[in-house]
Amino acid sequence: MRNSRKKIQIVVLLGVLLIGGYAIGKTLFADDNPIPRAGDRAPDFSLLGADGEVHHLSDYKGKALVINFWGTFCPPCVKEMPEFQKQHEKWEDSEFEILAINLSETDLVVSSFLRQFDLEYPILRDQKRATERMYGLRSYPTTFFVKPDGKIMEVFVGGMTEEQINERVERLLQT
Amino acid sequence: MIHNTKCECGHQNYVGTVLCESCGKPLGEDMHSQEPLEMRYDGVARRSQKSNPNWIDRIWNFFSSVKIAVYLIIITLIGSIFGTILPQENTFISGNPADYYGPNHGWFGEVYYQLGFSRTYESWWFITLLVMIGTSLVICSLDRVLPLYRALKKQQIRKHLSFITRQKVVYTRELDVPGETFAREMEGQLKRRRFRVHRDGDALLAEKNRFSRWGPYINHIGLIIFLLAVLARSIPGWYMDEYVTIPEGETVPIENTNYYLKNEQFTVEYYTDDEMPAEMAGQLRAKLYQTKAVLYECTANCHDLVEEPVLEEVKRHDIIVNSPLTYQGLHAYQFDFDDTPKLAAVEPSLINKETGENYGSFDLRMINPDLHYEVGPYELELRSQYMEFAIGEDGNPTSLSRDPNAPAFFFIIKGPGLAEEGETYLYFPRQVDKQRFSQDQINSHISDRLELSVGSMEGVTFAGATTFLNIRVDTAMPYVWVGAGISMLGLIMGFYWNHRRIWLRVDNGKLSLGAHTNKNWYGMRGDVASALKKVGIEVDPKSLDNGGKN
């Protein structure tokens, strides 16, 4: 009698610990799609490039990255593009890459835009704003500086001058 | 201090027993009083009460206390209030919650958001309270129902005299018939009143509707199932509450599933003035929102960016309000729509302005148009497209957005009478844009010879309405209903029936009768009085009241 009582107590308390622990733990470590900020890991994506290839973020593992979201309809974005090209040329020999993600525009819009510029870094095409949403974009352009370990160093909202870009890329490459 | 828990009848009781489990004799402090007895749980000890509790017993005892349970419930109720002050994050369909609270509710909103009250019901402390209430429910019930079951299972027929005379319904008198004869007559009468009667010579125990005592515990079992079902929603795949936006004719993937949903047609109908009362005439009252939807399951290339996914139709349903598309636990409810007309395609004709000759027309889509067109002897090459045309600061054409709000198409036209390398032509499908941006002036080098234009409304196609659907999966729902059903059953058992018991014994020709019920003492006294009347003892039911709280 006494023994079975003890058993019931332990079984009930263990059950509470398991189920309750799971439920409470879930709230404490909830990962409900937070907006990536400095210090967070850059969310993974797979996007079709303007080159017709599929680019995965993981392809660039170990490289310092600049992920830039741009659209032809956003003048500061357009203004930045040649600056990024200069940076691309400058750091060509380093473990560094620039990924420019277009904001879900149509094929012709993007291709006719690209014809006017001579851009050598990968241009990726977001579809139905999925990646944009994943990265929690609120205004354009927005640029993510990602360290070689995949963590975001800085999120810059708005257009940048060449100097501003250069200073950040240098910091990025030092890490 | 050692408690002597042995009753004078020889029964060994547990620590904390109020009334001897066997004969019912009051034990402990209550022993010498003459007040009506406290009959809760038939005076049995709570299971967990021990004279030397260890740490497991202490945790157990904490949750075993009804007082603690009541406090937990009160704290949870107060905690829930916080979730009702401002809208909760999970009610937002889109947008960043951080942008909502501060700007809309000032410093209070900011503090509210920072303290996590915007997610009250998913917060660690709220879930902790629920888990504690659940634990308390299980332990309180177990600790009480098992001893009570045991006590009611093997009740002694002949109870201690002080147990009988200290009930709230009591009757005593000298009898002029032998005790056993009287008891036998009472047995017959009580059986007719649907009591279950056990007689031991001149002592008797009559009992009715004992099952109602299990009502609260069945209710608790239901609540525990309910709580577990709600917690089970956090199992991956068990719960989803998402919104999808589908323009007419398009097929979109449902995130985190293998399904795709197509909006074949969206219809909204309004009541005509004839169908509505006169005072509502002229108002827009929706009669029907309907999405002709098709659900597909993806069988290959599901997340491939290059290949088109292979889709297999699994369900087709006309979704209207309260009639969702349902397939294997997934529901798609009509939620909203947008029927603002949007240009989808135009069919412009190429016209010779000098002769008026129409060279023919072509189909020009706003989204992903073809790049080459041949119209009569002319060849048109689409070089650029602007979704919302504007002239930028640098004087070059640009677009203000990615939606076709003011589309413009930049063509190179080649053909007879035109320059070898072709001539440029900027075309605005919308008449309003054509005038605003002076299409003819931009194309002045060619505009007196050739023109692209849409002859009539027949050449214009508008995109159908966009439907917004709410996609829900709630695998836990059947368990929630089962829990709620069991809980209701328990409540009905406990509320609509009551457990009535009558004990009597005759000692040297003196009848002592006591009765107990858990509610409706009026009915209890009525039962006793009418049984007594049938055996020839007239007694006013009210006079049976022995005082005490009812």
XYZ file of C-alpha atoms in Angstrom:
725
model
C 0.000 0.000 0.000
C 2.649 2.519 1.131
C 4.918 1.364 -1.644
C 2.364 1.757 -4.412
C 1.548 5.222 -3.083
C 5.188 6.232 -3.439
C 5.225 4.860 -6.985
C 2.151 6.856 -7.972
C 3.693 9.992 -6.488
C 6.880 9.544 -8.465
C 5.073 8.679 -11.710
C 2.756 11.716 -11.414
C 5.555 14.115 -10.521
C 7.777 12.776 -13.310
C 4.898 13.179 -15.772
C 4.406 16.765 -14.618
C 8.140 17.410 -14.936
C 8.222 16.026 -18.481
C 5.051 17.553 -19.904
C 5.267 20.763 -17.901
C 8.982 21.096 -18.579
C 8.373 20.679 -22.300
C 5.589 23.257 -22.311
C 7.488 25.801 -20.247
C 10.773 25.166 -22.038
C 9.045 25.744 -25.323
C 7.999 29.230 -24.214
C 11.454 30.067 -22.891
C 13.330 28.980 -25.977
C 10.628 29.920 -28.446
C 12.028 30.763 -31.836
C 9.042 32.299 -33.528
C 10.736 33.662 -36.581
C 12.363 36.657 -35.001
C 13.689 39.433 -37.160
C 17.424 38.929 -37.593
C 19.518 41.504 -35.784
C 23.197 42.046 -35.184
C 24.575 38.979 -33.431
C 21.963 36.606 -34.889
C 22.719 34.027 -37.509
C 21.817 35.144 -41.029
C 18.752 33.077 -42.062
C 19.487 30.562 -44.788
C 17.996 30.985 -48.247
C 18.166 29.412 -51.670
C 17.547 31.792 -54.540
C 17.792 31.739 -58.266
C 20.514 34.042 -59.544
C 20.383 36.254 -62.596
C 22.980 33.798 -63.944
C 20.349 31.043 -63.904
C 22.061 29.138 -61.085
C 20.613 28.408 -57.670
C 22.590 30.118 -54.905
C 22.380 28.885 -51.327
C 23.600 31.039 -48.487
C 25.506 27.976 -47.298
C 27.555 28.049 -50.523
C 29.289 31.086 -49.099
C 30.152 29.528 -45.759
C 33.375 30.906 -44.323
C 33.291 34.063 -46.402
C 32.608 37.528 -45.167
C 29.358 38.577 -46.831
C 27.488 41.696 -47.711
C 23.833 40.862 -48.367
C 22.163 43.817 -50.035
C 18.451 44.028 -50.812
C 17.697 46.270 -53.759
C 15.038 47.176 -56.293
C 15.062 49.176 -59.514
C 12.259 51.285 -58.039
C 14.442 52.486 -55.187
C 16.833 55.261 -56.251
C 19.290 54.928 -53.310
C 19.522 51.195 -54.068
C 20.377 51.914 -57.673
C 22.932 54.488 -56.617
C 24.665 51.952 -54.402
C 25.121 49.321 -57.078
C 28.286 50.817 -58.675
C 29.739 51.323 -55.184
C 29.309 47.660 -54.454
C 30.946 46.835 -57.786
C 33.998 48.854 -56.735
C 34.144 46.989 -53.434
C 33.824 43.727 -55.307
C 36.828 44.587 -57.420
C 38.813 45.846 -54.456
C 38.444 42.689 -52.376
C 38.412 40.216 -55.214
C 41.251 38.192 -53.727
C 39.806 38.024 -50.215
C 37.315 35.615 -48.708
C 34.556 38.078 -49.422
C 31.408 38.223 -51.520
C 28.530 40.561 -52.178
C 25.071 39.080 -52.691
C 22.554 41.520 -54.087
C 19.021 40.258 -53.667
C 16.439 41.848 -55.932
C 13.098 42.613 -54.279
C 10.873 40.185 -56.211
C 10.662 42.243 -59.401
C 9.757 40.745 -62.747
C 12.269 39.267 -65.199
C 12.242 42.060 -67.744
C 12.545 44.788 -65.150
C 15.599 43.158 -63.633
C 17.255 42.107 -66.887
C 16.831 45.484 -68.556
C 18.193 47.141 -65.455
C 21.224 44.886 -65.315
C 21.981 45.605 -68.952
C 22.777 49.200 -68.025
C 25.330 48.234 -65.374
C 28.385 46.091 -65.449
C 27.982 44.160 -62.226
C 30.138 41.131 -61.527
C 28.857 40.071 -58.125
C 25.940 37.627 -57.819
C 22.503 39.141 -58.343
C 19.860 36.944 -56.728
C 16.143 37.039 -57.372
C 13.786 36.853 -54.419
C 10.390 35.410 -55.218
C 7.068 36.508 -53.753
C 8.985 38.503 -51.154
C 9.796 35.371 -49.150
C 13.442 36.135 -48.337
C 12.651 39.774 -47.777
C 10.059 38.759 -45.198
C 12.437 36.266 -43.598
C 14.977 39.048 -43.132
C 12.286 41.348 -41.726
C 12.893 44.180 -44.193
C 11.006 47.379 -43.534
C 12.545 49.811 -45.957
C 14.944 49.779 -48.880
C 17.775 49.451 -49.305
C 18.794 47.330 -46.345
C 22.217 45.771 -46.151
C 23.369 42.953 -43.882
C 27.060 42.600 -43.071
C 27.681 38.956 -42.238
C 30.848 37.700 -40.575
C 32.585 34.537 -41.855
C 30.997 32.548 -38.993
C 27.542 33.310 -40.389
C 26.592 35.826 -37.682
C 25.326 39.261 -38.579
C 27.750 42.049 -37.670
C 25.511 44.945 -38.622
C 22.231 45.740 -40.333
C 22.317 49.010 -42.239
C 19.052 50.541 -43.369
C 19.281 53.178 -46.114
C 21.711 54.100 -48.845
C 25.430 54.069 -48.140
C 28.371 55.971 -49.517
C 31.439 54.165 -50.786
C 33.282 55.192 -47.652
C 30.610 53.769 -45.382
C 30.655 50.464 -47.227
C 34.432 50.295 -47.304
C 34.835 50.928 -43.606
C 32.421 48.106 -42.762
C 33.918 45.633 -45.178
C 37.339 46.264 -43.657
C 35.978 45.577 -40.207
C 34.234 42.482 -41.528
C 37.451 41.108 -42.979
C 39.326 41.661 -39.731
C 37.100 39.285 -37.816
C 4.520 13.561 19.603
C 2.973 10.244 18.754
C -0.601 10.277 17.564
C -2.697 7.377 18.612
C -4.734 6.784 15.497
C -6.451 3.624 16.644
C -10.217 3.893 17.176
C -12.020 2.250 20.076
C -13.658 -0.141 17.562
C -10.170 -1.474 16.833
C -9.702 0.095 13.419
C -6.298 1.583 12.621
C -6.831 4.930 10.855
C -4.364 7.063 8.898
C -2.928 10.296 10.250
C -5.406 13.093 9.660
C -8.543 10.951 9.882
C -11.465 12.932 11.283
C -14.092 10.202 11.541
C -13.106 6.571 12.135
C -13.100 4.886 8.747
C -14.929 1.921 10.212
C -17.477 2.974 12.842
C -17.594 6.728 12.160
C -16.693 7.752 15.678
C -15.366 11.301 15.725
C -11.609 11.367 16.364
C -9.181 14.071 17.366
C -10.305 17.509 18.417
C -13.856 16.908 17.318
C -14.265 14.049 19.787
C -15.957 15.829 22.673
C -17.992 18.465 20.838
C -21.730 18.060 20.284
C -21.866 20.114 17.081
C -22.960 18.429 13.823
C -20.047 16.607 12.211
C -17.862 17.794 9.378
C -18.655 15.086 6.820
C -16.367 16.269 3.999
C -14.730 13.285 2.246
C -16.485 11.174 4.879
C -13.849 12.248 7.357
C -11.095 10.182 5.750
C -7.511 11.356 5.749
C -6.057 12.823 2.606
C -3.837 10.161 1.113
C -0.625 12.091 1.243
C -0.739 13.174 4.855
C 2.126 11.564 6.651
C 3.717 12.138 10.019
C 7.244 12.477 8.599
C 7.125 13.894 5.055
C 10.276 13.871 2.882
C 10.882 16.422 0.090
C 8.775 14.513 -2.472
C 5.928 14.429 0.024
C 6.352 18.157 0.612
C 5.988 18.940 -3.101
C 3.081 16.563 -3.228
C 1.416 18.140 -0.196
C 1.824 21.603 -1.692
C -0.135 20.619 -4.789
C -2.568 18.519 -2.772
C -3.918 21.597 -1.021
C -7.197 22.986 -2.312
C -6.251 26.334 -0.801
C -3.155 26.439 -3.012
C -5.316 25.426 -5.993
C -7.665 28.333 -5.350
C -4.737 30.766 -5.088
C -3.266 29.403 -8.326
C -6.587 29.913 -10.091
C -6.924 33.460 -8.726
C -3.355 34.348 -9.771
C -3.990 32.901 -13.245
C -7.208 34.884 -13.566
C -5.422 38.090 -12.610
C -2.571 37.220 -14.985
C -5.007 36.664 -17.843
C -6.314 40.196 -17.390
C -3.002 41.586 -18.671
C -3.514 39.838 -21.971
C -6.771 41.695 -22.506
C -5.459 45.252 -22.184
C -3.862 45.624 -25.617
C -4.170 43.445 -28.745
C -1.978 40.356 -28.611
C 0.794 39.714 -31.102
C -0.779 36.534 -32.394
C -3.736 38.513 -33.695
C -1.533 40.457 -36.113
C -1.596 39.109 -39.620
C 1.390 41.015 -40.842
C 3.813 43.642 -39.733
C 6.319 43.838 -36.962
C 4.786 43.958 -33.457
C 7.634 46.212 -32.323
C 6.263 48.891 -34.648
C 2.802 48.655 -33.201
C 2.850 49.028 -29.424
C 5.081 52.070 -28.976
C 3.703 54.217 -31.797
C 0.047 53.370 -31.077
C -0.018 53.300 -27.296
C 2.843 55.550 -26.254
C 5.107 54.711 -23.340
C 2.508 52.336 -21.930
C 2.507 50.316 -25.144
C 6.299 50.249 -25.137
C 6.457 49.014 -21.534
C 3.690 46.512 -22.249
C 5.646 45.153 -25.197
C 8.978 45.099 -23.359
C 7.464 43.226 -20.405
C 6.132 40.589 -22.774
C 2.449 41.186 -22.081
C 1.936 41.342 -25.834
C 2.356 37.577 -25.655
C 0.708 36.968 -22.280
C -0.800 33.595 -23.053
C 2.401 32.196 -24.515
C 4.646 33.604 -21.780
C 6.678 31.283 -19.586
C 4.961 32.435 -16.405
C 1.445 31.932 -17.759
C 2.248 28.450 -19.030
C 3.934 27.705 -15.691
C 0.729 28.687 -13.879
C -1.311 26.443 -16.182
C 1.080 23.548 -15.592
C 0.803 24.137 -11.832
C -2.993 24.182 -12.003
C -2.885 20.970 -14.011
C -0.587 19.363 -11.441
C -2.806 20.555 -8.637
C -5.863 19.113 -10.407
C -4.250 15.677 -10.722
C -2.824 15.565 -7.206
C -5.827 17.056 -5.400
C -8.120 14.601 -7.149
C -5.944 11.543 -6.583
C -5.445 12.380 -2.929
C -9.139 12.653 -2.286
C -10.878 10.316 -4.654
C -8.962 7.165 -3.712
C -9.595 7.358 0.067
C -13.167 8.458 -0.544
C -13.720 5.551 -2.910
C -12.281 3.174 -0.316
C -14.424 4.668 2.459
C -17.651 4.485 0.463
C -16.860 1.014 -0.887
C -16.790 -0.678 2.508
C -19.118 1.247 4.748
C -19.987 -0.213 8.107
C -23.725 -0.570 8.585
C -23.723 -0.109 12.340
C -22.187 3.304 12.983
C -21.067 4.743 16.282
C -23.962 6.303 18.161
C -22.308 9.715 18.307
C -21.758 9.571 14.538
C -25.510 9.147 13.998
C -26.708 11.690 16.533
C -24.260 14.329 15.327
C -25.543 14.298 11.747
C -27.402 17.353 10.489
C -30.612 15.375 10.077
C -31.372 13.445 13.248
C -34.394 11.727 14.746
C -34.577 9.783 17.990
C -37.475 8.216 19.926
C -38.461 5.248 22.017
C -39.966 2.456 19.909
C -42.907 0.274 20.912
C -41.998 -2.456 18.398
C -38.900 -4.669 18.421
C -35.888 -2.972 16.761
C -35.461 -5.593 14.085
C -39.121 -5.369 13.005
C -38.852 -1.603 12.765
C -35.650 -1.797 10.781
C -37.209 -4.309 8.369
C -40.227 -2.037 7.792
C -37.969 0.951 7.176
C -35.938 -1.147 4.742
C -39.057 -1.774 2.678
C -40.093 1.867 2.708
C -36.644 3.189 1.789
C -36.310 0.669 -1.033
C -39.536 2.031 -2.481
C -37.912 5.433 -2.443
C -35.095 3.923 -4.540
C -32.562 3.708 -1.746
C -30.073 0.852 -1.668
C -30.528 -0.640 1.759
C -28.112 -2.754 3.774
C -29.466 -4.111 7.069
C -27.669 -5.796 9.889
C -30.362 -6.863 12.395
C -31.668 -3.659 13.941
C -29.079 -1.421 12.257
C -29.532 -0.083 8.754
C -27.701 1.879 6.074
C -29.673 3.254 3.134
C -27.920 5.005 0.300
C -28.862 6.583 -2.996
C -27.045 8.178 -5.968
C -23.531 7.545 -4.738
C -22.275 8.061 -8.312
C -22.876 11.799 -8.002
C -19.863 11.889 -5.642
C -17.616 11.011 -8.591
C -18.881 14.001 -10.609
C -16.169 16.449 -9.504
C -13.417 13.933 -10.210
C -14.769 13.082 -13.658
C -14.954 16.827 -14.276
C -11.281 17.067 -13.277
C -10.296 14.231 -15.611
C -12.024 16.135 -18.409
C -10.183 19.330 -17.498
C -6.837 17.521 -17.448
C -7.486 16.055 -20.919
C -8.488 19.548 -22.049
C -5.294 21.073 -20.660
C -3.085 18.358 -22.141
C -4.778 18.824 -25.516
C -4.100 22.546 -25.408
C -0.460 21.902 -24.482
C -0.261 19.349 -27.323
C -0.688 22.189 -29.790
C 2.983 22.922 -29.338
C 3.869 19.537 -30.887
C 5.296 20.363 -34.331
C 2.645 20.055 -37.023
C -0.294 19.997 -34.618
C -1.217 23.620 -34.858
C -1.104 26.224 -37.592
C -2.858 29.543 -38.045
C -1.604 31.279 -41.179
C -2.936 33.599 -43.839
C -2.401 33.278 -47.573
C -3.017 35.853 -50.269
C -4.037 34.417 -53.640
C -4.761 36.567 -56.687
C -7.376 35.050 -58.964
C -5.976 32.361 -61.187
C -2.811 31.905 -59.171
C -1.515 28.963 -57.178
C 0.507 29.621 -54.060
C 2.337 27.301 -51.688
C 1.118 27.011 -48.104
C 4.186 27.540 -45.971
C 5.509 24.660 -43.871
C 3.334 22.168 -45.730
C 3.452 20.255 -48.981
C 0.238 21.849 -50.172
C -0.483 24.461 -52.809
C -3.744 26.368 -53.036
C -5.280 27.835 -56.157
C -7.872 30.585 -56.368
C -9.809 29.730 -59.504
C -12.310 32.476 -59.023
C -13.335 34.851 -56.307
C -16.866 36.219 -56.205
C -18.408 38.839 -54.007
C -22.128 39.537 -54.248
C -24.047 42.293 -52.538
C -27.735 42.525 -51.675
C -29.733 44.669 -54.030
C -31.909 47.422 -52.612
C -35.003 45.273 -53.309
C -33.692 42.568 -51.012
C -33.007 44.892 -48.102
C -35.288 46.835 -45.749
C -35.980 50.347 -46.993
C -33.903 52.042 -44.299
C -30.811 50.150 -45.447
C -31.198 51.040 -49.111
C -28.032 52.181 -50.787
C -25.744 50.424 -48.325
C -23.330 47.713 -49.334
C -24.283 44.486 -47.601
C -22.395 41.406 -48.638
C -24.500 38.443 -49.649
C -21.732 36.095 -50.672
C -17.976 35.843 -50.514
C -16.831 32.824 -52.421
C -13.452 31.451 -53.427
C -13.455 28.580 -55.872
C -10.390 26.897 -54.446
C -8.347 23.872 -55.441
C -5.921 22.223 -53.062
C -2.895 20.509 -54.569
C -0.330 18.276 -53.001
C 3.194 18.670 -54.269
C 4.718 15.380 -55.361
C 8.052 16.489 -56.831
C 10.295 19.543 -57.195
C 8.547 21.014 -54.193
C 11.112 23.546 -53.131
C 13.011 23.669 -56.359
C 13.674 27.154 -57.655
C 14.365 26.181 -61.245
C 11.847 23.427 -61.933
C 8.115 23.928 -61.632
C 6.655 21.849 -58.788
C 4.605 18.806 -59.766
C 1.157 19.245 -58.270
C -1.595 16.735 -57.792
C -5.140 17.885 -57.127
C -6.458 16.513 -53.864
C -9.501 18.620 -53.076
C -11.762 21.152 -54.718
C -14.220 23.266 -52.775
C -16.130 26.506 -53.072
C -15.078 28.260 -49.899
C -17.732 30.503 -48.419
C -18.009 31.930 -44.945
C -18.407 29.048 -42.473
C -17.782 26.491 -45.186
C -14.016 26.044 -45.343
C -12.096 23.766 -47.619
C -11.150 20.828 -45.423
C -8.608 18.173 -46.213
C -6.974 15.851 -43.678
C -7.163 18.261 -40.778
C -6.252 21.324 -42.839
C -8.912 24.009 -43.147
C -8.942 27.047 -45.420
C -11.417 29.697 -44.309
C -12.568 32.751 -46.237
C -11.062 35.711 -44.460
C -10.893 38.803 -46.662
C -10.642 39.948 -50.263
C -9.396 42.792 -52.421
C -11.284 43.504 -55.618
C -9.662 46.816 -56.533
C -9.351 46.527 -60.320
C -5.770 45.908 -61.435
C -4.664 45.915 -65.006
C -3.608 42.412 -66.030
C -3.153 42.690 -69.783
C -3.960 44.951 -72.717
C -4.326 44.228 -76.397
C -3.004 47.318 -78.177
C -3.220 47.778 -81.943
C -0.494 49.293 -84.050
C -2.053 52.012 -86.188
C -0.681 54.048 -89.042
C -1.693 57.532 -88.118
C -1.358 58.895 -91.638
C -3.531 56.324 -93.399
C -5.485 55.060 -90.437
C -4.491 51.520 -91.312
C -4.621 49.020 -88.460
C -1.707 46.585 -88.683
C -3.132 44.305 -86.033
C -2.898 43.825 -82.290
C -0.956 41.782 -79.738
C -1.396 40.652 -76.186
C 0.707 42.579 -73.689
C 0.757 41.220 -70.139
C 1.666 43.474 -67.250
C 3.540 40.729 -65.397
C 6.311 38.960 -67.309
C 5.320 40.050 -70.821
C 6.772 38.502 -73.965
C 9.787 40.318 -75.355
C 9.075 40.071 -79.105
C 5.957 40.897 -81.090
C 5.256 40.941 -84.789
C 2.487 43.194 -85.966
C 1.907 43.400 -89.702
C 5.181 44.374 -91.318
C 6.536 45.743 -88.043
C 8.612 44.092 -85.392
C 8.412 45.238 -81.795
C 11.046 44.449 -79.238
C 10.263 45.108 -75.599
C 13.387 46.491 -73.969
C 12.234 47.777 -70.595
C 9.235 47.858 -68.389
C 8.408 50.294 -65.610
C 5.811 49.278 -63.073
C 5.121 52.744 -61.735
C 6.635 55.126 -64.227
C 8.358 58.323 -63.142
C 11.188 60.549 -64.199
C 14.008 60.289 -61.712
C 16.200 63.077 -60.335
C 18.770 62.399 -63.019
C 16.153 62.834 -65.741
C 16.038 59.156 -66.612
C 12.891 57.059 -66.433
C 12.510 55.044 -63.260
C 9.898 53.112 -61.339
C 8.440 54.095 -57.994
C 7.318 50.610 -56.994
C 7.145 47.014 -58.101
C 3.377 46.945 -58.544
C 1.836 47.829 -61.914
C 0.286 51.082 -60.712
C 1.379 53.149 -63.716
C 2.962 50.699 -66.117
C 5.050 51.828 -69.043
C 6.672 49.739 -71.788
C 9.720 50.733 -73.738
C 9.766 49.259 -77.265
C 12.160 49.320 -80.207
C 10.068 49.263 -83.374
C 11.552 48.144 -86.664
C 9.860 48.070 -90.016
C 9.139 49.869 -93.283
C 9.813 53.582 -93.213
C 11.689 53.431 -89.894
C 15.366 53.787 -89.144
C 17.513 50.708 -89.746
C 18.354 50.193 -86.063
C 14.708 50.758 -85.093
C 12.986 53.591 -83.344
C 12.123 53.860 -79.680
C 8.567 54.012 -78.471
C 7.319 54.408 -74.908
C 3.859 53.022 -74.394
C 1.508 53.732 -71.479
C -1.441 51.321 -71.408
C -3.488 53.556 -69.126
C -5.022 56.595 -70.760
C -4.469 58.678 -67.628
C -0.723 57.962 -67.598
C -0.530 58.557 -71.328
C -1.719 62.106 -70.814
C 0.141 62.738 -67.589
C 3.489 61.771 -69.044
C 2.633 63.116 -72.541
C 3.268 59.916 -74.429
C 3.002 61.634 -77.798
C 5.662 64.178 -76.910
C 8.101 61.565 -75.669
C 7.592 59.647 -78.899
C 7.475 62.808 -81.021
C 9.927 61.410 -83.591
C 7.457 58.689 -84.505
C 4.137 59.637 -82.987
C 2.790 61.347 -86.087
C 3.318 58.149 -88.077
C 2.624 55.237 -85.763
C 0.624 54.755 -82.624
C -0.010 51.936 -80.190
C -3.438 52.148 -78.678
C -6.261 50.130 -77.296
C -9.384 50.659 -79.325
C -12.011 49.744 -76.739
C -12.481 48.289 -73.280
C -12.562 44.855 -74.878
C -8.836 45.133 -75.327
C -8.264 45.514 -71.590
C -8.128 42.646 -69.097
C -8.312 43.256 -65.402
C -6.918 40.871 -62.842
C -9.579 39.107 -60.792
C -10.027 39.794 -57.131
C -7.438 38.661 -54.645
C -8.704 36.421 -51.891
C -7.261 36.168 -48.396
C -7.656 32.782 -46.770
C -6.978 31.708 -43.225
C -5.252 28.326 -43.119
C -5.749 26.394 -39.939
C -4.610 23.061 -38.614
C -5.645 22.071 -35.106
C -5.045 18.387 -34.523
C -5.696 18.803 -30.808
C -9.299 19.898 -31.367
C -10.973 16.454 -31.052
C -9.174 15.944 -27.742
C -10.281 19.364 -26.586
C -13.876 18.376 -27.335
C -13.525 14.994 -25.603
C -12.062 16.741 -22.552
C -14.823 19.322 -22.550
C -17.453 16.565 -22.932
C -16.089 14.525 -20.033
C -15.881 17.670 -17.944
C -19.532 18.470 -18.728
C -20.585 14.931 -17.870
C -18.860 15.271 -14.496
C -20.551 18.596 -13.837
C -23.975 17.183 -14.671
C -23.404 14.190 -12.394
C -22.363 16.429 -9.533
C -24.983 19.109 -10.028
C -28.186 17.231 -10.844
C -27.911 14.367 -8.401
C -26.975 14.200 -4.755
C -25.669 11.464 -2.555
C -28.082 10.696 0.282
C -27.456 8.312 3.151
C -29.537 7.303 6.164
C -28.183 5.355 9.151
C -30.308 3.975 11.917
C -29.792 1.731 14.889
C -31.968 0.645 17.791
C -30.394 0.357 21.218
C -32.638 -1.030 23.959
C -35.809 0.085 22.165
C -34.460 3.546 21.409
C -34.284 4.498 17.749
C -31.411 6.734 16.615
C -31.603 7.895 12.978
C -29.147 10.163 11.207
C -29.020 11.234 7.582
C -26.513 12.978 5.392
C -26.470 14.435 1.927
C -24.010 16.646 0.067
C -26.727 19.034 -1.032
C -30.497 19.591 -0.950
C -31.123 19.024 2.743
C -34.766 19.847 2.208
C -35.132 16.766 -0.007
C -33.119 14.689 2.418
C -35.448 15.559 5.339
C -38.430 14.900 3.083
C -37.125 11.408 2.283
C -36.684 10.596 5.991
C -40.038 12.068 7.069
C -42.041 10.301 4.397
C -40.386 6.927 5.122
C -41.130 7.397 8.824
C -44.720 8.360 8.039
C -45.213 5.139 6.086
C -44.172 3.117 9.161
C -46.573 5.099 11.347
C -44.416 7.874 12.766
C -45.721 11.339 11.923
C -42.921 13.869 12.021
C -42.569 17.379 10.675
C -39.615 17.361 8.225
C -38.423 20.685 9.641
C -38.089 19.252 13.122
C -35.444 16.796 11.834
C -32.993 19.658 11.364
C -30.178 19.277 13.850
C -28.671 22.690 13.097
C -25.289 23.278 11.552
C -24.528 24.905 8.272
C -26.406 23.695 5.239
